[in-house]
mmCIF file of C-alpha atoms in Angstrom:
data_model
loop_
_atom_site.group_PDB
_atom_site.id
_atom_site.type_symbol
_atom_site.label_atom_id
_atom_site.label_comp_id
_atom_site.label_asym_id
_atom_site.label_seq_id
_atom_site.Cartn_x
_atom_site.Cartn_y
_atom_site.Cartn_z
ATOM 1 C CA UNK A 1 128.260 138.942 81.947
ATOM 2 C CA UNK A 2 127.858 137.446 78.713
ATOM 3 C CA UNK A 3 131.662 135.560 79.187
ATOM 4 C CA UNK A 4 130.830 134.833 83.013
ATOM 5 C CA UNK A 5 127.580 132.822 81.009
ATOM 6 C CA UNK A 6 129.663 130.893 79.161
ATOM 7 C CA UNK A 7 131.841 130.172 81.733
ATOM 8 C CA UNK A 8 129.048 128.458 83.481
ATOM 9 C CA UNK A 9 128.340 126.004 80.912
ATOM 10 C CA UNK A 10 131.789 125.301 80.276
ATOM 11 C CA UNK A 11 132.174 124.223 84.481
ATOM 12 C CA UNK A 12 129.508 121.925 84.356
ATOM 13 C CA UNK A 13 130.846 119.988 81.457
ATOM 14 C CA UNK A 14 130.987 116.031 81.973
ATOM 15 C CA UNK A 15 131.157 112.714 80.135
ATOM 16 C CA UNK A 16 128.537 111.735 82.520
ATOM 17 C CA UNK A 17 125.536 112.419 80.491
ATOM 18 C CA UNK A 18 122.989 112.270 83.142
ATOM 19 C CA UNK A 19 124.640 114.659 85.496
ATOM 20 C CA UNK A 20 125.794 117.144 82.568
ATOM 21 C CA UNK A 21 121.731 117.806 81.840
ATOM 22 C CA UNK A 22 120.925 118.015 85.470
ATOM 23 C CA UNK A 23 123.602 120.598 85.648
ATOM 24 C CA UNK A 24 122.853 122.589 82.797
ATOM 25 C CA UNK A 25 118.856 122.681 83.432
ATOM 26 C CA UNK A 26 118.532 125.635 85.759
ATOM 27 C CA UNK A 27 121.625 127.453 84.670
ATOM 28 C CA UNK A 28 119.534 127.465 81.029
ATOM 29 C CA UNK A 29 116.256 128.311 83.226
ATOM 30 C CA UNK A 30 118.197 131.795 83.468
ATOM 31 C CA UNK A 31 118.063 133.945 86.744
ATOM 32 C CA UNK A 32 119.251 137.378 87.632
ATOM 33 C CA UNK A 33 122.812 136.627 87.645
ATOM 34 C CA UNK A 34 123.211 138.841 90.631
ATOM 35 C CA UNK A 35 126.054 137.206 92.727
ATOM 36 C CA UNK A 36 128.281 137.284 89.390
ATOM 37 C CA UNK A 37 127.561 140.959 88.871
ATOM 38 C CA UNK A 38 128.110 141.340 92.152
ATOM 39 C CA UNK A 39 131.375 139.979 91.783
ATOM 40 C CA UNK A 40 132.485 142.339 88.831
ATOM 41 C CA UNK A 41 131.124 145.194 90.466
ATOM 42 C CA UNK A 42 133.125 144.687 93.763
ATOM 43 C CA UNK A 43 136.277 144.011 91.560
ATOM 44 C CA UNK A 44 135.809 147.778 90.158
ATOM 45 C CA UNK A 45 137.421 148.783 93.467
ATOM 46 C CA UNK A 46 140.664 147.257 92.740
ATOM 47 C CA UNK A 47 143.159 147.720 89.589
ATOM 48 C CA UNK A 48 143.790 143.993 88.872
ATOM 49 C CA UNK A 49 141.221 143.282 86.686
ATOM 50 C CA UNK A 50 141.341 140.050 84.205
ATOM 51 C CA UNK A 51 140.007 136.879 83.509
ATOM 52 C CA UNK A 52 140.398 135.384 87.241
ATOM 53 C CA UNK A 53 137.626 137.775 88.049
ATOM 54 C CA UNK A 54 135.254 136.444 85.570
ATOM 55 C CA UNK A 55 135.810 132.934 86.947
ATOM 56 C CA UNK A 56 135.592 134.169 90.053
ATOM 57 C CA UNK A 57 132.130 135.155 89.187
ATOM 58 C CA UNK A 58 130.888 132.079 87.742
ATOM 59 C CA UNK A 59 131.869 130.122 90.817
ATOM 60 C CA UNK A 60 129.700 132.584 93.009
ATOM 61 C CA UNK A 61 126.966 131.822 90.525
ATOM 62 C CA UNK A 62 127.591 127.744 90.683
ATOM 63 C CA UNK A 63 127.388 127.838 94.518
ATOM 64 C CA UNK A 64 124.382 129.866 93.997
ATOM 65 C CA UNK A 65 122.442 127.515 91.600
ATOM 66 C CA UNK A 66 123.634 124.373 93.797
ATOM 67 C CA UNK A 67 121.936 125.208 96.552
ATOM 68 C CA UNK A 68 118.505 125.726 94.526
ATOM 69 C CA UNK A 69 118.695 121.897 93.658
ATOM 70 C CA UNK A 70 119.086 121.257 97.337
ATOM 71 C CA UNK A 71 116.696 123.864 98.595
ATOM 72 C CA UNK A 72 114.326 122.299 95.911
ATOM 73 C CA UNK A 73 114.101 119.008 97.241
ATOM 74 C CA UNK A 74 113.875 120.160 101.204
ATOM 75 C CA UNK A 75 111.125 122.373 100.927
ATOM 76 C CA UNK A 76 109.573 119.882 97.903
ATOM 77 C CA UNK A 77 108.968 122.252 95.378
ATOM 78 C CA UNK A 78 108.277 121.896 92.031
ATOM 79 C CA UNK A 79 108.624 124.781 90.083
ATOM 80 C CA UNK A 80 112.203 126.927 89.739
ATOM 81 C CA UNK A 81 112.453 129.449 87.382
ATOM 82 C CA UNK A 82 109.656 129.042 85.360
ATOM 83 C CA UNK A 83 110.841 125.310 85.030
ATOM 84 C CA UNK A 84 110.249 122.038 86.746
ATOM 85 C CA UNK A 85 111.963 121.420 90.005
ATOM 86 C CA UNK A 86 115.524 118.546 88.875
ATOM 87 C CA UNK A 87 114.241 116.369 91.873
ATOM 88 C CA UNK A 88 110.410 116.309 89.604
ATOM 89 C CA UNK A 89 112.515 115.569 86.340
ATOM 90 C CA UNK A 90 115.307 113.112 87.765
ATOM 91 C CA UNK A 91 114.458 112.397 91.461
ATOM 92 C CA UNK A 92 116.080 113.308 94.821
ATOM 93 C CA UNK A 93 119.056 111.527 94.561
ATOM 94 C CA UNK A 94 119.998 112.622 91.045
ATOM 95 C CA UNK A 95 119.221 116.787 92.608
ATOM 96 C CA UNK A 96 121.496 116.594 95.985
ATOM 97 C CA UNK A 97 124.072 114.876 93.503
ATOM 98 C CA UNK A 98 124.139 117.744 91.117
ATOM 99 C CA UNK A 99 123.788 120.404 93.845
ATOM 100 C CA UNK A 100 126.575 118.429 95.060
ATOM 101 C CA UNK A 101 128.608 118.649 91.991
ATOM 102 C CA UNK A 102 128.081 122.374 91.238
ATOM 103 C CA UNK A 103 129.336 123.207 94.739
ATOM 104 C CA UNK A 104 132.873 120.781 93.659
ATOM 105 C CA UNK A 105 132.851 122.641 90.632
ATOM 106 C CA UNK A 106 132.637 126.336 91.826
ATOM 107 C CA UNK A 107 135.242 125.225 94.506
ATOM 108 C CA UNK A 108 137.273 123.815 91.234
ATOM 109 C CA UNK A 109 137.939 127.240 90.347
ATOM 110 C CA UNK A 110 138.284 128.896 93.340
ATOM 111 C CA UNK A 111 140.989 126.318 94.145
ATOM 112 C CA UNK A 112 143.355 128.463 91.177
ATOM 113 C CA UNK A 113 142.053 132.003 92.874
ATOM 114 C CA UNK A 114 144.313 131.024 95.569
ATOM 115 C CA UNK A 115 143.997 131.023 99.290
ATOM 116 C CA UNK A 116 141.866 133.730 100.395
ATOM 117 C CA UNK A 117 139.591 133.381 97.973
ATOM 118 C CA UNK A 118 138.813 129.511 99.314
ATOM 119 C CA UNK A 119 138.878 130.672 102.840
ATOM 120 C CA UNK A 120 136.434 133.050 102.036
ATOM 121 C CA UNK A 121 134.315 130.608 100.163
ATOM 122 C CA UNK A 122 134.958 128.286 102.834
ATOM 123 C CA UNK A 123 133.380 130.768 105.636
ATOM 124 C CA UNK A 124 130.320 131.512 103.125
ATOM 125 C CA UNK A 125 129.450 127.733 102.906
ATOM 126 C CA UNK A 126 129.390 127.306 106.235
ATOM 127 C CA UNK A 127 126.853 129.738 106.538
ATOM 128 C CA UNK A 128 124.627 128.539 104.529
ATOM 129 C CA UNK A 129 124.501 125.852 105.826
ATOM 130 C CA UNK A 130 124.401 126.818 109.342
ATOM 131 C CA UNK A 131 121.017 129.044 107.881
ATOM 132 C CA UNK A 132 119.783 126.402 105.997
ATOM 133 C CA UNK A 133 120.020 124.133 109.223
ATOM 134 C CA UNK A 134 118.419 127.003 111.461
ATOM 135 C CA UNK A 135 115.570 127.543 109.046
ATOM 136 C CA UNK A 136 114.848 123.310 109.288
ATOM 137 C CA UNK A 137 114.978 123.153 112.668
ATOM 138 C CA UNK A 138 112.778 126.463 113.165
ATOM 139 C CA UNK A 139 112.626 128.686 115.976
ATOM 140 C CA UNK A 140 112.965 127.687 119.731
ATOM 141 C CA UNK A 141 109.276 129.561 120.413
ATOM 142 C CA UNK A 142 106.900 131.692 118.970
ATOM 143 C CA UNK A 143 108.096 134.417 120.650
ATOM 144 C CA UNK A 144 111.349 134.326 118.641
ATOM 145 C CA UNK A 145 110.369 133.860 115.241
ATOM 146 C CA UNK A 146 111.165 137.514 113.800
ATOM 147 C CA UNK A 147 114.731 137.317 114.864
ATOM 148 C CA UNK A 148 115.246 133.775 113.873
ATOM 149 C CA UNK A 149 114.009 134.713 110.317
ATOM 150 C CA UNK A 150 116.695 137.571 110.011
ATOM 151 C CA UNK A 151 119.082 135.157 110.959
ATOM 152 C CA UNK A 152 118.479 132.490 108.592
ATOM 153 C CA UNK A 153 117.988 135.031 105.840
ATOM 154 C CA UNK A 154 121.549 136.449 106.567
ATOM 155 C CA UNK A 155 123.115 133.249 106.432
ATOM 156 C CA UNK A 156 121.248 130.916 104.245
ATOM 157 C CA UNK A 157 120.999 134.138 101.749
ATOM 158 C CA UNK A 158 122.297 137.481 102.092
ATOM 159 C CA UNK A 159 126.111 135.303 103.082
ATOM 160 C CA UNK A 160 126.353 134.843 98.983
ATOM 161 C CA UNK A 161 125.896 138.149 98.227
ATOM 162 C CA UNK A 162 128.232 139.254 100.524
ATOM 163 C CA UNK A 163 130.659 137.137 99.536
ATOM 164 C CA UNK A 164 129.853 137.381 95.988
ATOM 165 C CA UNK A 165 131.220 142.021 96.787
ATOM 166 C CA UNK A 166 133.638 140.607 99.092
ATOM 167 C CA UNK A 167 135.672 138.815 96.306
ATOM 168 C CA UNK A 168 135.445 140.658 93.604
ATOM 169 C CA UNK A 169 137.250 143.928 95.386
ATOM 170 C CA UNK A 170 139.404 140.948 97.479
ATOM 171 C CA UNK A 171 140.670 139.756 93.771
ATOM 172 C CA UNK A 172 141.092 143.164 92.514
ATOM 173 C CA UNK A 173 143.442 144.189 94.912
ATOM 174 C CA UNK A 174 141.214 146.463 96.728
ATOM 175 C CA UNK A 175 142.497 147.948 99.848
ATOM 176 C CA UNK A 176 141.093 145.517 103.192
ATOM 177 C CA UNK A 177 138.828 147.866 104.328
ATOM 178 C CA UNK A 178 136.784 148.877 101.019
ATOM 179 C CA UNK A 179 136.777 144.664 100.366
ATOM 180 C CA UNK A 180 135.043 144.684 103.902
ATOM 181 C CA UNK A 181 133.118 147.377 103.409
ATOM 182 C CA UNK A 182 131.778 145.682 100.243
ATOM 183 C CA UNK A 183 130.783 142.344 102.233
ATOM 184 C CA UNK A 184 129.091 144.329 104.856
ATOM 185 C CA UNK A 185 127.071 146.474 102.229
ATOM 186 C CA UNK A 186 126.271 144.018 100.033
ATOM 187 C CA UNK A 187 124.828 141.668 102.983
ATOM 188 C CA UNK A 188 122.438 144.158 103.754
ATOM 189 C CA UNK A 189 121.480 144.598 100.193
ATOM 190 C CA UNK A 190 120.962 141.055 100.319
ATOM 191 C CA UNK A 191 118.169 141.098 103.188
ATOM 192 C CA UNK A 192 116.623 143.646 101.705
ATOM 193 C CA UNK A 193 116.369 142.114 98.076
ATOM 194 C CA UNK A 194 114.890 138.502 99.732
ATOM 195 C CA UNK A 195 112.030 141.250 101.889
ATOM 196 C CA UNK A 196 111.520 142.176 98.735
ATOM 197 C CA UNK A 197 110.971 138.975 97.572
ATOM 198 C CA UNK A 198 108.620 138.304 100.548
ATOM 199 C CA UNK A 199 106.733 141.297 99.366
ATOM 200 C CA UNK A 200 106.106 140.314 96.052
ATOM 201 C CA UNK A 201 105.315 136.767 96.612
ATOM 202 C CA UNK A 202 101.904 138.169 97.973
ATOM 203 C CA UNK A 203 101.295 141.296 96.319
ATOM 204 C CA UNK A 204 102.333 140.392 92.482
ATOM 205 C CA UNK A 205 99.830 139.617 90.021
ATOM 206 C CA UNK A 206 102.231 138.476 87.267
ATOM 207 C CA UNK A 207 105.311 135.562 88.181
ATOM 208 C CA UNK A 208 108.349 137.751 89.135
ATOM 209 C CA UNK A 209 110.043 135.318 90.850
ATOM 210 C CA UNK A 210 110.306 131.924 88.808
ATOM 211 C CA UNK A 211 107.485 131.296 91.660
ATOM 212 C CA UNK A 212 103.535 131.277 91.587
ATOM 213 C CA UNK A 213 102.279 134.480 93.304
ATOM 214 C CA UNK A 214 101.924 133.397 97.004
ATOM 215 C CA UNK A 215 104.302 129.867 96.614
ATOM 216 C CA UNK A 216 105.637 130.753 99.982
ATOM 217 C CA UNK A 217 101.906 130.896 101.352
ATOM 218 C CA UNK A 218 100.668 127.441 99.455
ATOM 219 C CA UNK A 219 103.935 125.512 100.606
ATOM 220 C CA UNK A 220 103.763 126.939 104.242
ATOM 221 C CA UNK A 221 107.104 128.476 104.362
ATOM 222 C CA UNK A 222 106.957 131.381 106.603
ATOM 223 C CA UNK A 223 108.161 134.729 105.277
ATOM 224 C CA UNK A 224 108.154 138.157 107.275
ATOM 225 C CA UNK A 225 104.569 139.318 106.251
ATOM 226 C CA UNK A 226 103.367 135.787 107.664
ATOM 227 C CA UNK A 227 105.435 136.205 110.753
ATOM 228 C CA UNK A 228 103.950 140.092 111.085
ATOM 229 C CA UNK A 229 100.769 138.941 110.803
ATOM 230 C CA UNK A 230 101.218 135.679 112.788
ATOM 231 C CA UNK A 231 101.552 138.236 115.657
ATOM 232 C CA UNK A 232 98.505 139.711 115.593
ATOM 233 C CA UNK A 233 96.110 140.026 118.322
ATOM 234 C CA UNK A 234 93.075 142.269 116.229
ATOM 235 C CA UNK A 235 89.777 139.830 116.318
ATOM 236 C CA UNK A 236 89.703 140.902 112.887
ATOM 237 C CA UNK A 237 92.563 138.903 111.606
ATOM 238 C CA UNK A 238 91.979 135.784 113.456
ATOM 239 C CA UNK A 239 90.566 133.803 110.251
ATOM 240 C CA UNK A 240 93.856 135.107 108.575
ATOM 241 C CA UNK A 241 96.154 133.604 111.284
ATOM 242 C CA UNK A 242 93.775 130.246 111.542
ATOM 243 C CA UNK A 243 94.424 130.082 107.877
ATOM 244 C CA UNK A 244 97.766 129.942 107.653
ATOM 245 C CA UNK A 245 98.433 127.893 111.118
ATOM 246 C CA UNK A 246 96.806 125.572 109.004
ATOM 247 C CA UNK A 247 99.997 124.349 107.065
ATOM 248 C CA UNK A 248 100.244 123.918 103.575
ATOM 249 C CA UNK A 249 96.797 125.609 101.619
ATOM 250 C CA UNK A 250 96.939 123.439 98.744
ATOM 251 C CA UNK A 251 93.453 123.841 98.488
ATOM 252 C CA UNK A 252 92.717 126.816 95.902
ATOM 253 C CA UNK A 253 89.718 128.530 97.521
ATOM 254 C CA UNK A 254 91.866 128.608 100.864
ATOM 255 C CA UNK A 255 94.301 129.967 99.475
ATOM 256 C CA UNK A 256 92.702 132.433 97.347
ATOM 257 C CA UNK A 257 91.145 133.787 100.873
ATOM 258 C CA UNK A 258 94.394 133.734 102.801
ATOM 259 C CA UNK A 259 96.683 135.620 100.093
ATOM 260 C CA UNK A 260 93.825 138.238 99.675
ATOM 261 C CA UNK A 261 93.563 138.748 103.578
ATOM 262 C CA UNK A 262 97.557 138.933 103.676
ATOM 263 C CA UNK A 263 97.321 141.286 100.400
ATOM 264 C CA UNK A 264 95.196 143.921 102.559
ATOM 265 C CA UNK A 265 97.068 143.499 106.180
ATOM 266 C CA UNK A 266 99.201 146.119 107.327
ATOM 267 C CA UNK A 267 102.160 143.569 107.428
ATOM 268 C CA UNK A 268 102.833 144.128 103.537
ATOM 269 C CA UNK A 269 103.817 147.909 104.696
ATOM 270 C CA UNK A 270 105.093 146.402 107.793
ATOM 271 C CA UNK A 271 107.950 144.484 105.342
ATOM 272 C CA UNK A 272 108.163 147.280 103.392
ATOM 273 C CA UNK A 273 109.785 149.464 105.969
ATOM 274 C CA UNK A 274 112.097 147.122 106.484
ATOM 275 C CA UNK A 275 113.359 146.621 102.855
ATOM 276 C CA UNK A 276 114.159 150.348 103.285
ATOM 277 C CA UNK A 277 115.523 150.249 106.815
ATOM 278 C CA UNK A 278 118.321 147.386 105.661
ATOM 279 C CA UNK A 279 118.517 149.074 101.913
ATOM 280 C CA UNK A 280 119.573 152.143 104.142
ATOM 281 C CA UNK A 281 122.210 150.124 106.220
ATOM 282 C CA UNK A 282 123.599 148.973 102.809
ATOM 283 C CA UNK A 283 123.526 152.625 101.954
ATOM 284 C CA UNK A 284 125.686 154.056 104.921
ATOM 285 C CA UNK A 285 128.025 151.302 104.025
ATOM 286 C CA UNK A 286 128.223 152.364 100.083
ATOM 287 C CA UNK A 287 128.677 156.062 100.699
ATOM 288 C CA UNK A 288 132.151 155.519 103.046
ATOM 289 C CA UNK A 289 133.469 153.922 99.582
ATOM 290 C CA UNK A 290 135.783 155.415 97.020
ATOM 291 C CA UNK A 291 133.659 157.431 94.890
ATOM 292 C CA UNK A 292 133.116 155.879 91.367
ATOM 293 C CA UNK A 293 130.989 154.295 88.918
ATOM 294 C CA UNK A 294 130.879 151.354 90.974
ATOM 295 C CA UNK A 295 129.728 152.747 93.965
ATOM 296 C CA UNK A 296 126.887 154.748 91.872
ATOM 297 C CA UNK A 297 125.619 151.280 90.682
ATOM 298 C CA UNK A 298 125.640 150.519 94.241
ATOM 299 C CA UNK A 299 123.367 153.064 94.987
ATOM 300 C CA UNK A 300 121.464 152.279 91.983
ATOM 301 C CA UNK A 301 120.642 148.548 93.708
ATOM 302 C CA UNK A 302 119.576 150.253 97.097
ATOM 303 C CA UNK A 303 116.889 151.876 94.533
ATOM 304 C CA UNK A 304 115.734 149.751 92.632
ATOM 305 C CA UNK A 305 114.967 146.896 95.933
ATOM 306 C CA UNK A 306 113.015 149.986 97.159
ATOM 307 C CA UNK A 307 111.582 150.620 94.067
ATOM 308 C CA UNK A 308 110.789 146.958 93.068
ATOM 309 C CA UNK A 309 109.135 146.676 96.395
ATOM 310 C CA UNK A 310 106.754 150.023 96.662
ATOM 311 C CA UNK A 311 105.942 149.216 93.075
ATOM 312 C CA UNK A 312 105.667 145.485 93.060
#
C-alpha cells in the first residue's frame, strides 16, 4: 500500500501549478484506501503478480478520489475528509476540472494494462455515472424510493469496488470465473460498507467518516434510515418525518431534534439487517473461492462492516 501511495502522487504530477495542488489535496486528506487494497487482494488469486498490479491499484484509487471532487460540488458540500471541500478552496470550475483530470489520469495507466482492463474500467464509469445521474434525478414516486436507493448505491458506489476485485484477479491471471466471482462479492461488500456508512452518519458520536455526525441529515440527502423512516405511518413519528420533509436542517436545534428522533427509530436496526443481509451475499460469493489467505481477508471485511455497524 505504501508503493500504491506513492504512486498516487507521482500520477497527479503537472507543470500546471494550480491543478497539481487541487490534485494532491484530498489524496493528502488520506482515506481508507479500500479500492487499491481491493485491487491487491483480488490479484492474490492469480500468479502474475508485479508492478502492473500496483498501478493498477492506484488508478482504482484516482477514479475513486475524482469523483469526490465532483460529488463535492453537486451535493455542495464543504467538508471531505476532515478537510475543506476543492470547490470551497478553488471554486467549481477549478473541482470538475481536477475530478476531470484524475479520471484522464487513472485511465493513463490503465491505457498500458491493456484491453480488458480499459473495457472494464470503461463499463465501471459508465455506471457511475448512470448512478450518479439516477440519484439527481431521484425516484419516479414515493413509492419507489427503497429500490431506487439500492440502485444508485450499486452503481454510483459499490461498481468501484467491484471493479476495484474484478481487476486485480483479471491482472493476475486468475481463472474467469474466480475474477467474476470477485466482482460479484466485492459489490455486495460494497452496499453493505456505504449501509454502514448510513448507520453511522446518525448513530456516531465521534467523525468516522471525514463527515459531521448526521451530514447526510443537515444536507438533505436521503440515506436508507431516512427512507425507513420516511415510510412510517405510527402518529408517533410524524414530527420525525415533518422534520426531515423539511429539506436541508441547517438550523442546529432542528437538527439536534431530528438526528435524536432518527437515533431512537427502529430504522437504525432496520439498516442494520441489511448490512448483514448483503455482507452475507458477499459471503456466499467468498466461500465458492479458492481457499487462501485472500479469501480469509475476505471474510475478515464481511466482519468487520458487521462489526463496524453493531458497534458504531
Amino acid at each position: 500500500m505504501k508503493l500504491v501511495e506513492e504512486r498516487l502522487f507521482a500520477a497527479v504530477e503537472t507543470d500546471n501549478g494550480l491543478l497539481a495542488t487541487a490534485a494532491r489535496h484530498l489524496i493528502s486528506a488520506g482515506g481508507k484506501r479500500l479500492r487499491p487494497f481491493l485491487v491487491l487482494l483480488g490479484a492474490q488469486f492469480g500468479a502474475h503478480r508485479g508492478e502492473h498490479i500496483l498501478s493498477a491499484a492506484a488508478s482504482m484509487e484516482l477514479t475513486h478520489i475524482g469523483t469526490l471532487y465532483h460529488d463535492d460540488v453537486m451535493d455542495e458540500a464543504t467538508i471531505r475528509r476532515g478537510v475543506p471541500s476543492a470547490h470551497v478552496l478553488w471554486g467549481t470550475k477549478v473541482a470538475v476540472l481536477t475530478g476531470d483530470f484524475l479520471y484522464s489520469r487513472a485511465s493513463q495507466i490503465l491505457a498500458e494494462l491493456g484491453d480488458e482492463a480499459i473495457r472494464l474500467h470503461a463499463r465501471t464509469f459508465s455506471r457511475l455515472c448512470e448512478g450518479q445521474s439516477a440519484e439527481t434525478a431521484g425516484p419516479q414516486s414515493e413509492a419507489d424510493r427503497l429500490p431506487h436507493y439500492l440502485d444508485v448505491l450499486a452503481n454510483k458506489t459499490a461498481s468501484l469496488f467491484a471493479a476495484s476485485g474484478e481487476l486485480g484477479g483479471l491482472l493476475s491471471g486468475a481463472p474467469g470465473e474466480t475474477v467474476a466471482r470477485i466482482g460479484r462479492a466485492c459489490e455486495a461488500w460494497g452496499i453493505a460498507y456505504q449501509l454502514s456508512d448510513d448507520v453511522l452518519d446518525i448513530t456516531s458520536e465521534a467523525d468516522q467518516s471525514g463527515k459531521p455526525p448526521g451530514a447526510d441529515l443537515r444536507e438533505g440527502v436521503p440515506t436508507l434510515p431516512m427512507i425507513y423512516a420516511a415510510r412510517s405511518s405510527v402518529a408517533t413519528d410524524a414530527r420525525l418525518v415533518e422534520l426531515m420533509r423539511s429539506g436541508q436542517l441547517t438550523d442546529p436545534a432542528l437538527h439536534a431534534e431530528a438526528l435524536k428522533l432518527l437515533q431512537e427509530h427502529p430504522a437504525v436496526e432496520m439498516t442494520r439487517a441489511e448490512v448483514r443481509k448483503w455482507a452475507g451475499v458477499a459471503r456466499q460469493e467468498i466461500a465458492d473461492l479458492p481457499s487462501s489467505p485472500a479469501r480469509d481477508v475476505l471474510e475478515m471485511l464481511c466482519d468487520f462492516v458487521v462489526d463496524r455497524t453493531e458497534n458504531g
